[in-house]
Amino acid sequence: MRCYCLQNGSVKKEKRRPFIESFEKIPLLTAATTFIGFHLILLMGYITSIIFTPKVAREKNRKGYVPLYDRFESFYSRYVYRRLRDCWNIPICSCPGSEVTLKDRVTHDCGWTFEYTGTRSTALNLGSYNYLGFAQAEGSCSEDSAVKIKELGCATASPRIEFGTQKIHQELEALTAKFVGMEDAITFGMGFATNALNLPSIVSKGCLVVSDEKNHASLILGLRLSGATIDVFKHNNMESLRQVLHSAVIKGQPRSHRPWKKILIVVEGVYSMEGSIVRLPEILELKRQYKAYLYVDEAHSIGAIGRNGRGVVDYFGVDPKEVDILMGTYTKSFGSAGGYIAGSKAFIDHMRVNSHANCYATSMSSSCAQQIISSMKIIMGMDGTNEGKKRINQLARNSRYFRRRLNQMGIITIGNNDSPVVPMMVYMHSKIASVVRRLKTNNIAVVGVGFPATPLMEGRIRFCLSAAHTKEQLDNALVHVEEAADFLGLRYSRKRRSKEPVHYSDSESEVE
Amino acid sequence: MVGKYIQIGERNCLNLGTNNYLGMIENPEIEKSALECLSHYGVGSCGPRGFYGTTEVHLDLEDKLAEYMKCEEAVVYSYGFSTIASAIPAYAKRSDVIFVDEMVNFAIQKGLDASRSQINYFKHNDMEDLERLLMEQADLDRKNPKKAKRTRRFLVAEGIYMNTGLMAPLPKLLELREKYKLRFFLDEAISFGTIGKTGHGLTEHFNIDPSEIDMISGSLENSIGSIGGFCVGSHFIIEHQRLSGLGYCFSASAPPLLMAAAITALDIMQRDPSIFQTLRDNSTFIHSQLSSQLPSDLRVHGHPESVIKHIRLANPSGDKVADEQLLNEIVDK
């Protein structure tokens, strides 16, 4: 139960939303068949490589040079990845909204080469990161962006610290800071670069970084470039985090045993491969106890979770200033490109001078900045409508409904009930490709992920829900997913399946 | 708009500070194509290249770049900085050796750090120093031939160095590359679209076949006036980045409107090669004027045809803080 003191002096009590996460373990038989299946693919690949010549590009005029690629890497990419290659890099010809037009292509030689058929097909888009449905070619956001292109051009050709700072960047930073509830913010042209180029300015040699094992590649790269010592804790596991912090504080630096210069905990708001939400209140408790700093990467959570779309701090109802550094990207919920870091004014002033991205990388395009400003104002309700609130509620409703319906079918979905990312476990490589291809013939575009992005035995189909999806579209998708589940055997869950209908509403008391 | 003139506070100044070499930022054709693309695709692409983030515009731009640079394939990144910073670690790993000029730009330095290879810096544009380092490495290889068979060797240079304005001696670098069996990556962030009769970069300037160079990387943020970067080379080399380039696989693809702007810029460059002559004339004119008219305590550095000119103190005092203060005063004035 949470209590709020309102301005008129009365007290409002609110029931705290339960934190429901599920990580059902893989059934033993499935684990065995996945393992055998993967090694069978490797064996078949090995035999194919001996009998047939691969249709790959060969190096010319480089005789006597050390081979450029590792043997296993080449083998994996030619004989494992290549078989399933048609499931990825599918070109699109329209805006990636709730529906997307795909450019059809076929392969006549098992994935070595592709040929465009000349036709296009429209599919329901469950693969793009369009959480609040701002990927629109029409509407006020696009119109505002068009005006800015005419006024300020496409780019500035200069880093921020030289001549790349325009008034729109300052407006964007002020608005972002207000949105996330921090004192100040700084923005960059690319989300990946925001992590990779700014972490080295935050931590350095002699600092300890405690990082979640499932952190994104950009965080890992940034931490490696910083030169700090990295300790990993089990995914979203607070006991593991506590042990790592405890040990770090007691033992200190490796050889000298001096205390660490600083300890930074790096986590994500919503993990895009697991669909889990970070346990923020517990981490804040540990942070206070061990006097560590906290960096939260809200790439997938900003705009997507929380009552007002303000990310994990809003979701848990904590004061944003308790988190030291909030980072996020504008690609997912705002339909634009770029990233930001928000924190105290002193910290952001330090970043303005010391950030590698600020000093050496080009500033954001004005059209992208305007798209973010327009969409952020809509989410905050500053445009005078309740469009933002409607979108946030629609997304929350879609996420919960979709996940519950899948669970009712007996399909294992992992992660938090409220996360807009719904990973459906299929485990086997062959099933990833089969589900993607089968759903594509039914005009549903989904994304399959497997090794090496996920652990070897944990192939999954990742659904990204959007506020732009309607109940009818989701129901249609669920019908085809159920068909695929029956055909391919995806009902792995051993939990009790309820036969009660799942209601499409905001109510918390829906039947499990 | 940050074009030929730039508004700073109340003053309208002639812009000699941004990387808008061909004046593409103010070009109305580019604005038109960006607006057309915006009305079709919206702003963001909402996904990485592997997950429905690849649009026809991205594929078109890659084909056009490959054709323009006379190479087999091109790969486009969404940010100029990430291009070379992701490309180098995609090929060079912990056990490899990289020979690189000491004055390379910051993005290359980050790429080298990320690769975790052994880095050997040679003195700026000093081919004898490079040859000395290569001979030392060859000696080490002779002592341990088993290790040598597994160690890849790379050579990284820039077409025009951002930090000095000088041009890399490409023919000599290629000679050394051939002799010591190195893989050569050339970063043409500045020289693409500015050097060469028709703006094809250093390979055109020195009349060299681009296939001699393993990979050429460039930026869409300088001459082209958009945002992003690209790498061109043979199929064998470039295909690898589509699975191993971190900035390509794990980042959202570039907004389609910026790609459309880049395509239009390339069309303009192909259609109207006279802009390169104008740029070259401007660069050489400024260079000659600065050389003759600067006061004696300032000197101009850089290749006459380079678009980047460095003005340095002729006799630096040795105290970095005092020198910087003096330079800041000159800039403010």
PDB file of C-alpha atoms in Angstrom, chain A residues 57-70 73 77-78 81 85 87-96 100 102-103 116 120 125-130 134-138 141-143 145-147 149-159 162-164 166 188-193 197 200 216-218 221 224-225 273 331-332 335-337 356-357 360-365 367-368 371 436 440 444-449 453 462, chain B residues 1-2 6 8 15-20 25 30-31 34-35 37-57 59 72 77-82 85-86 89-91 93 106-107 109-111 113-116 148-154 177-183 185 211-214 219 221-222 225-227 234-244 246-248 250-255 257-258 261:
ATOM      1  CA  ALA A  57      33.167 -14.329 -51.659  1.00  0.00           C
ATOM      2  CA  ARG A  58      36.827 -15.246 -51.691  1.00  0.00           C
ATOM      3  CA  GLU A  59      39.738 -12.933 -51.090  1.00  0.00           C
ATOM      4  CA  LYS A  60      41.563 -11.815 -54.207  1.00  0.00           C
ATOM      5  CA  ASN A  61      45.231 -10.770 -54.464  1.00  0.00           C
ATOM      6  CA  ARG A  62      45.966 -11.595 -50.845  1.00  0.00           C
ATOM      7  CA  LYS A  63      48.082 -14.714 -51.141  1.00  0.00           C
ATOM      8  CA  GLY A  64      50.384 -15.296 -48.196  1.00  0.00           C
ATOM      9  CA  TYR A  65      48.331 -13.207 -45.783  1.00  0.00           C
ATOM     10  CA  VAL A  66      47.183 -14.531 -42.405  1.00  0.00           C
ATOM     11  CA  PRO A  67      43.508 -15.546 -42.739  1.00  0.00           C
ATOM     12  CA  LEU A  68      41.247 -12.694 -41.675  1.00  0.00           C
ATOM     13  CA  TYR A  69      38.509 -14.689 -39.998  1.00  0.00           C
ATOM     14  CA  ASP A  70      38.513 -17.472 -37.397  1.00  0.00           C
ATOM     15  CA  GLU A  73      33.312 -17.982 -37.012  1.00  0.00           C
ATOM     16  CA  SER A  77      28.124 -17.990 -40.310  1.00  0.00           C
ATOM     17  CA  ARG A  78      28.158 -20.190 -43.442  1.00  0.00           C
ATOM     18  CA  TYR A  81      23.371 -18.810 -39.612  1.00  0.00           C
ATOM     19  CA  ARG A  85      19.318 -16.031 -42.817  1.00  0.00           C
ATOM     20  CA  CYS A  87      14.480 -14.467 -41.028  1.00  0.00           C
ATOM     21  CA  TRP A  88      16.582 -11.351 -40.504  1.00  0.00           C
ATOM     22  CA  ASN A  89      17.466  -8.174 -42.389  1.00  0.00           C
ATOM     23  CA  ILE A  90      14.111  -8.159 -44.174  1.00  0.00           C
ATOM     24  CA  PRO A  91      13.820  -4.843 -46.044  1.00  0.00           C
ATOM     25  CA  ILE A  92      10.749  -2.703 -45.447  1.00  0.00           C
ATOM     26  CA  CYS A  93       9.126  -0.166 -47.738  1.00  0.00           C
ATOM     27  CA  SER A  94       6.910   1.791 -45.373  1.00  0.00           C
ATOM     28  CA  CYS A  95       6.858   3.461 -42.023  1.00  0.00           C
ATOM     29  CA  PRO A  96       7.382   0.839 -39.252  1.00  0.00           C
ATOM     30  CA  VAL A 100       4.599  -2.599 -42.174  1.00  0.00           C
ATOM     31  CA  LEU A 102       7.821  -5.923 -46.436  1.00  0.00           C
ATOM     32  CA  LYS A 103       9.798  -6.280 -49.649  1.00  0.00           C
ATOM     33  CA  TYR A 116      13.646  -9.747 -54.906  1.00  0.00           C
ATOM     34  CA  ARG A 120       5.387  -6.413 -51.485  1.00  0.00           C
ATOM     35  CA  ASN A 125       4.402  -5.368 -37.136  1.00  0.00           C
ATOM     36  CA  LEU A 126       5.327  -7.127 -33.917  1.00  0.00           C
ATOM     37  CA  GLY A 127       9.056  -6.649 -34.408  1.00  0.00           C
ATOM     38  CA  SER A 128       9.807  -2.898 -34.427  1.00  0.00           C
ATOM     39  CA  TYR A 129      10.433  -0.843 -31.319  1.00  0.00           C
ATOM     40  CA  ASN A 130       7.440   1.416 -31.606  1.00  0.00           C
ATOM     41  CA  PHE A 134       5.016   7.478 -32.707  1.00  0.00           C
ATOM     42  CA  ALA A 135       6.456   5.853 -35.836  1.00  0.00           C
ATOM     43  CA  GLN A 136       4.052   7.753 -38.058  1.00  0.00           C
ATOM     44  CA  ALA A 137       4.580   9.481 -41.361  1.00  0.00           C
ATOM     45  CA  GLU A 138       1.559  11.737 -40.786  1.00  0.00           C
ATOM     46  CA  CYS A 141       5.221  15.236 -35.010  1.00  0.00           C
ATOM     47  CA  SER A 142       6.175  14.721 -38.671  1.00  0.00           C
ATOM     48  CA  GLU A 143       4.811  18.109 -39.643  1.00  0.00           C
ATOM     49  CA  SER A 145       9.987  17.894 -38.041  1.00  0.00           C
ATOM     50  CA  ALA A 146       9.422  18.970 -41.653  1.00  0.00           C
ATOM     51  CA  VAL A 147       9.270  22.622 -40.567  1.00  0.00           C
ATOM     52  CA  ILE A 149      14.309  20.684 -41.705  1.00  0.00           C
ATOM     53  CA  LYS A 150      13.330  23.730 -43.784  1.00  0.00           C
ATOM     54  CA  GLU A 151      14.515  26.049 -41.034  1.00  0.00           C
ATOM     55  CA  LEU A 152      17.695  24.372 -39.811  1.00  0.00           C
ATOM     56  CA  GLY A 153      18.722  21.834 -42.452  1.00  0.00           C
ATOM     57  CA  CYS A 154      19.359  18.126 -41.981  1.00  0.00           C
ATOM     58  CA  ALA A 155      22.581  18.277 -40.000  1.00  0.00           C
ATOM     59  CA  THR A 156      25.136  20.645 -38.460  1.00  0.00           C
ATOM     60  CA  ALA A 157      28.406  18.936 -39.543  1.00  0.00           C
ATOM     61  CA  SER A 158      29.987  19.861 -36.242  1.00  0.00           C
ATOM     62  CA  PRO A 159      30.396  18.405 -32.738  1.00  0.00           C
ATOM     63  CA  GLU A 162      32.274  23.428 -31.547  1.00  0.00           C
ATOM     64  CA  PHE A 163      29.395  24.841 -33.608  1.00  0.00           C
ATOM     65  CA  GLY A 164      26.931  21.983 -33.394  1.00  0.00           C
ATOM     66  CA  GLN A 166      21.575  24.916 -31.874  1.00  0.00           C
ATOM     67  CA  PHE A 188      23.616  12.766 -28.220  1.00  0.00           C
ATOM     68  CA  GLY A 189      23.011  11.745 -31.812  1.00  0.00           C
ATOM     69  CA  MET A 190      23.137   7.972 -31.287  1.00  0.00           C
ATOM     70  CA  GLY A 191      21.854   5.769 -28.466  1.00  0.00           C
ATOM     71  CA  PHE A 192      24.652   3.213 -28.735  1.00  0.00           C
ATOM     72  CA  ALA A 193      27.290   5.931 -28.675  1.00  0.00           C
ATOM     73  CA  LEU A 197      31.362   7.098 -25.252  1.00  0.00           C
ATOM     74  CA  PRO A 200      34.612   6.289 -19.906  1.00  0.00           C
ATOM     75  CA  HIS A 216      23.449  -4.528 -23.560  1.00  0.00           C
ATOM     76  CA  ALA A 217      26.495  -4.591 -25.840  1.00  0.00           C
ATOM     77  CA  SER A 218      26.785  -0.775 -25.713  1.00  0.00           C
ATOM     78  CA  LEU A 221      31.701  -1.731 -24.690  1.00  0.00           C
ATOM     79  CA  ARG A 224      35.537  -1.919 -21.322  1.00  0.00           C
ATOM     80  CA  LEU A 225      36.720   1.335 -22.879  1.00  0.00           C
ATOM     81  CA  MET A 273      15.936 -10.002 -24.508  1.00  0.00           C
ATOM     82  CA  THR A 331      14.605   5.454 -30.718  1.00  0.00           C
ATOM     83  CA  LYS A 332      11.974   3.282 -29.137  1.00  0.00           C
ATOM     84  CA  GLY A 335      10.071   7.361 -32.905  1.00  0.00           C
ATOM     85  CA  SER A 336      13.321   9.229 -33.471  1.00  0.00           C
ATOM     86  CA  ALA A 337      17.047   8.602 -32.978  1.00  0.00           C
ATOM     87  CA  HIS A 356      33.790  12.030 -25.791  1.00  0.00           C
ATOM     88  CA  ALA A 357      30.581  12.180 -27.776  1.00  0.00           C
ATOM     89  CA  TYR A 360      34.152  14.561 -31.130  1.00  0.00           C
ATOM     90  CA  ALA A 361      30.858  13.272 -32.487  1.00  0.00           C
ATOM     91  CA  THR A 362      28.386  15.250 -34.592  1.00  0.00           C
ATOM     92  CA  SER A 363      25.315  16.716 -32.951  1.00  0.00           C
ATOM     93  CA  MET A 364      21.813  15.365 -33.471  1.00  0.00           C
ATOM     94  CA  SER A 365      19.859  16.260 -36.567  1.00  0.00           C
ATOM     95  CA  SER A 367      14.463  16.834 -37.493  1.00  0.00           C
ATOM     96  CA  CYS A 368      15.159  14.065 -34.955  1.00  0.00           C
ATOM     97  CA  GLN A 371      10.302  14.697 -33.424  1.00  0.00           C
ATOM     98  CA  VAL A 436       9.184 -16.589 -38.118  1.00  0.00           C
ATOM     99  CA  LYS A 440       5.289 -14.292 -42.160  1.00  0.00           C
ATOM    100  CA  ILE A 444       2.692 -11.223 -39.146  1.00  0.00           C
ATOM    101  CA  ALA A 445       6.209  -9.830 -38.887  1.00  0.00           C
ATOM    102  CA  VAL A 446       8.091 -11.041 -35.817  1.00  0.00           C
ATOM    103  CA  VAL A 447      11.672 -11.231 -34.683  1.00  0.00           C
ATOM    104  CA  GLY A 448      13.470 -14.407 -33.663  1.00  0.00           C
ATOM    105  CA  VAL A 449      16.590 -14.335 -31.506  1.00  0.00           C
ATOM    106  CA  ALA A 453      22.502 -12.956 -28.704  1.00  0.00           C
ATOM    107  CA  ARG A 462      10.436 -11.583 -29.214  1.00  0.00           C
TER     108      ARG A 462
ATOM    109  CA  MET B   1      20.985  26.951 -40.421  1.00  0.00           C
ATOM    110  CA  VAL B   2      24.691  26.264 -40.049  1.00  0.00           C
ATOM    111  CA  ILE B   6      26.613  31.198 -38.998  1.00  0.00           C
ATOM    112  CA  ILE B   8      26.507  33.560 -33.176  1.00  0.00           C
ATOM    113  CA  ASN B  15      31.633  29.965 -41.197  1.00  0.00           C
ATOM    114  CA  LEU B  16      35.126  28.483 -41.173  1.00  0.00           C
ATOM    115  CA  GLY B  17      34.419  26.166 -38.268  1.00  0.00           C
ATOM    116  CA  THR B  18      32.103  23.363 -39.370  1.00  0.00           C
ATOM    117  CA  ASN B  19      32.767  20.404 -41.651  1.00  0.00           C
ATOM    118  CA  ASN B  20      30.349  21.474 -44.368  1.00  0.00           C
ATOM    119  CA  ILE B  25      23.641  21.623 -45.771  1.00  0.00           C
ATOM    120  CA  ILE B  30      18.693  17.752 -50.415  1.00  0.00           C
ATOM    121  CA  GLU B  31      16.049  19.412 -48.271  1.00  0.00           C
ATOM    122  CA  ALA B  34      14.642  14.591 -47.032  1.00  0.00           C
ATOM    123  CA  LEU B  35      11.106  15.998 -46.780  1.00  0.00           C
ATOM    124  CA  CYS B  37      11.336  10.639 -47.390  1.00  0.00           C
ATOM    125  CA  LEU B  38       9.949  12.000 -44.123  1.00  0.00           C
ATOM    126  CA  SER B  39       6.434  11.989 -45.564  1.00  0.00           C
ATOM    127  CA  HIS B  40       6.832   8.323 -46.476  1.00  0.00           C
ATOM    128  CA  TYR B  41       8.859   6.783 -43.636  1.00  0.00           C
ATOM    129  CA  GLY B  42       8.425   9.137 -40.706  1.00  0.00           C
ATOM    130  CA  VAL B  43      11.524  10.116 -38.728  1.00  0.00           C
ATOM    131  CA  GLY B  44      12.954   7.093 -36.888  1.00  0.00           C
ATOM    132  CA  SER B  45      13.507   3.591 -38.215  1.00  0.00           C
ATOM    133  CA  CYS B  46      12.537   1.983 -34.876  1.00  0.00           C
ATOM    134  CA  GLY B  47      14.849  -0.996 -35.022  1.00  0.00           C
ATOM    135  CA  PRO B  48      18.327  -2.303 -35.805  1.00  0.00           C
ATOM    136  CA  ARG B  49      19.171  -3.378 -39.362  1.00  0.00           C
ATOM    137  CA  GLY B  50      18.459  -7.025 -38.559  1.00  0.00           C
ATOM    138  CA  PHE B  51      14.979  -6.409 -37.091  1.00  0.00           C
ATOM    139  CA  TYR B  52      12.923  -4.510 -39.695  1.00  0.00           C
ATOM    140  CA  GLY B  53      15.153  -1.453 -39.578  1.00  0.00           C
ATOM    141  CA  THR B  54      16.436  -1.944 -43.124  1.00  0.00           C
ATOM    142  CA  THR B  55      14.505   0.213 -45.558  1.00  0.00           C
ATOM    143  CA  GLU B  56      14.869   0.443 -49.317  1.00  0.00           C
ATOM    144  CA  VAL B  57      16.595   3.797 -48.809  1.00  0.00           C
ATOM    145  CA  LEU B  59      19.925  -0.453 -49.443  1.00  0.00           C
ATOM    146  CA  GLU B  72      32.064  -4.305 -54.441  1.00  0.00           C
ATOM    147  CA  TYR B  77      26.274   3.055 -40.089  1.00  0.00           C
ATOM    148  CA  SER B  78      23.964   5.454 -38.300  1.00  0.00           C
ATOM    149  CA  TYR B  79      26.711   7.624 -36.790  1.00  0.00           C
ATOM    150  CA  GLY B  80      30.043   8.762 -38.186  1.00  0.00           C
ATOM    151  CA  PHE B  81      31.971   8.201 -34.977  1.00  0.00           C
ATOM    152  CA  SER B  82      30.773   4.596 -34.568  1.00  0.00           C
ATOM    153  CA  ALA B  85      35.189   2.662 -33.989  1.00  0.00           C
ATOM    154  CA  SER B  86      33.120  -0.486 -34.766  1.00  0.00           C
ATOM    155  CA  PRO B  89      37.364  -4.222 -33.557  1.00  0.00           C
ATOM    156  CA  ALA B  90      35.275  -6.329 -35.950  1.00  0.00           C
ATOM    157  CA  TYR B  91      38.488  -7.572 -37.575  1.00  0.00           C
ATOM    158  CA  LYS B  93      41.247  -9.068 -31.939  1.00  0.00           C
ATOM    159  CA  PHE B 106      39.775  10.139 -31.713  1.00  0.00           C
ATOM    160  CA  ALA B 107      37.269   7.731 -33.279  1.00  0.00           C
ATOM    161  CA  GLN B 109      41.748   5.632 -31.179  1.00  0.00           C
ATOM    162  CA  LYS B 110      38.535   4.342 -29.592  1.00  0.00           C
ATOM    163  CA  GLY B 111      38.326   1.613 -32.230  1.00  0.00           C
ATOM    164  CA  ASP B 113      41.122   0.518 -27.658  1.00  0.00           C
ATOM    165  CA  ALA B 114      38.055  -1.621 -28.273  1.00  0.00           C
ATOM    166  CA  SER B 115      40.035  -4.109 -30.375  1.00  0.00           C
ATOM    167  CA  ARG B 116      42.465  -4.871 -27.502  1.00  0.00           C
ATOM    168  CA  ALA B 148      53.174 -15.403 -36.659  1.00  0.00           C
ATOM    169  CA  LYS B 149      50.859 -17.662 -38.649  1.00  0.00           C
ATOM    170  CA  ARG B 150      47.966 -16.741 -36.343  1.00  0.00           C
ATOM    171  CA  THR B 151      48.721 -13.046 -35.845  1.00  0.00           C
ATOM    172  CA  ARG B 152      46.914 -10.738 -38.214  1.00  0.00           C
ATOM    173  CA  ARG B 153      48.643  -7.472 -39.027  1.00  0.00           C
ATOM    174  CA  PHE B 154      46.795  -4.260 -39.806  1.00  0.00           C
ATOM    175  CA  ARG B 177      51.467  -3.130 -47.134  1.00  0.00           C
ATOM    176  CA  GLU B 178      52.397  -5.398 -50.026  1.00  0.00           C
ATOM    177  CA  LYS B 179      55.878  -6.098 -48.687  1.00  0.00           C
ATOM    178  CA  TYR B 180      54.909  -6.971 -45.123  1.00  0.00           C
ATOM    179  CA  LYS B 181      51.497  -8.500 -45.836  1.00  0.00           C
ATOM    180  CA  LEU B 182      49.372  -6.046 -43.842  1.00  0.00           C
ATOM    181  CA  ARG B 183      45.683  -5.388 -44.134  1.00  0.00           C
ATOM    182  CA  PHE B 185      42.265   0.332 -43.496  1.00  0.00           C
ATOM    183  CA  SER B 211      40.720  -2.643 -54.416  1.00  0.00           C
ATOM    184  CA  GLU B 212      44.358  -2.270 -53.293  1.00  0.00           C
ATOM    185  CA  ILE B 213      42.990  -0.987 -50.004  1.00  0.00           C
ATOM    186  CA  ASP B 214      41.227  -3.596 -47.868  1.00  0.00           C
ATOM    187  CA  SER B 219      31.724   9.805 -43.044  1.00  0.00           C
ATOM    188  CA  GLU B 221      28.693  14.023 -41.848  1.00  0.00           C
ATOM    189  CA  ASN B 222      31.328  16.084 -43.638  1.00  0.00           C
ATOM    190  CA  GLY B 225      25.963  16.979 -45.067  1.00  0.00           C
ATOM    191  CA  SER B 226      23.911  14.219 -43.502  1.00  0.00           C
ATOM    192  CA  ILE B 227      24.528  12.003 -40.470  1.00  0.00           C
ATOM    193  CA  SER B 234      35.203  -6.176 -51.242  1.00  0.00           C
ATOM    194  CA  HIS B 235      32.295  -8.507 -50.416  1.00  0.00           C
ATOM    195  CA  PHE B 236      34.687 -10.648 -48.422  1.00  0.00           C
ATOM    196  CA  ILE B 237      35.605  -7.828 -46.055  1.00  0.00           C
ATOM    197  CA  ILE B 238      32.372  -5.863 -45.773  1.00  0.00           C
ATOM    198  CA  GLU B 239      29.980  -8.798 -45.305  1.00  0.00           C
ATOM    199  CA  HIS B 240      31.705  -9.583 -42.010  1.00  0.00           C
ATOM    200  CA  GLN B 241      30.685  -6.250 -40.487  1.00  0.00           C
ATOM    201  CA  ARG B 242      27.019  -7.049 -40.910  1.00  0.00           C
ATOM    202  CA  LEU B 243      27.355  -9.649 -38.149  1.00  0.00           C
ATOM    203  CA  SER B 244      30.320  -8.341 -36.171  1.00  0.00           C
ATOM    204  CA  LEU B 246      28.823  -3.560 -32.896  1.00  0.00           C
ATOM    205  CA  GLY B 247      27.549  -0.182 -34.031  1.00  0.00           C
ATOM    206  CA  TYR B 248      25.722  -1.903 -36.914  1.00  0.00           C
ATOM    207  CA  PHE B 250      23.265  -3.483 -31.792  1.00  0.00           C
ATOM    208  CA  SER B 251      22.089  -0.049 -32.733  1.00  0.00           C
ATOM    209  CA  ALA B 252      19.007   1.281 -34.479  1.00  0.00           C
ATOM    210  CA  SER B 253      19.537   2.009 -38.163  1.00  0.00           C
ATOM    211  CA  ALA B 254      19.859   5.563 -39.391  1.00  0.00           C
ATOM    212  CA  PRO B 255      16.699   7.634 -39.906  1.00  0.00           C
ATOM    213  CA  LEU B 257      15.357  10.825 -44.250  1.00  0.00           C
ATOM    214  CA  LEU B 258      19.056  11.307 -43.534  1.00  0.00           C
ATOM    215  CA  ALA B 261      19.625  13.303 -48.077  1.00  0.00           C
TER     216      ALA B 261
END
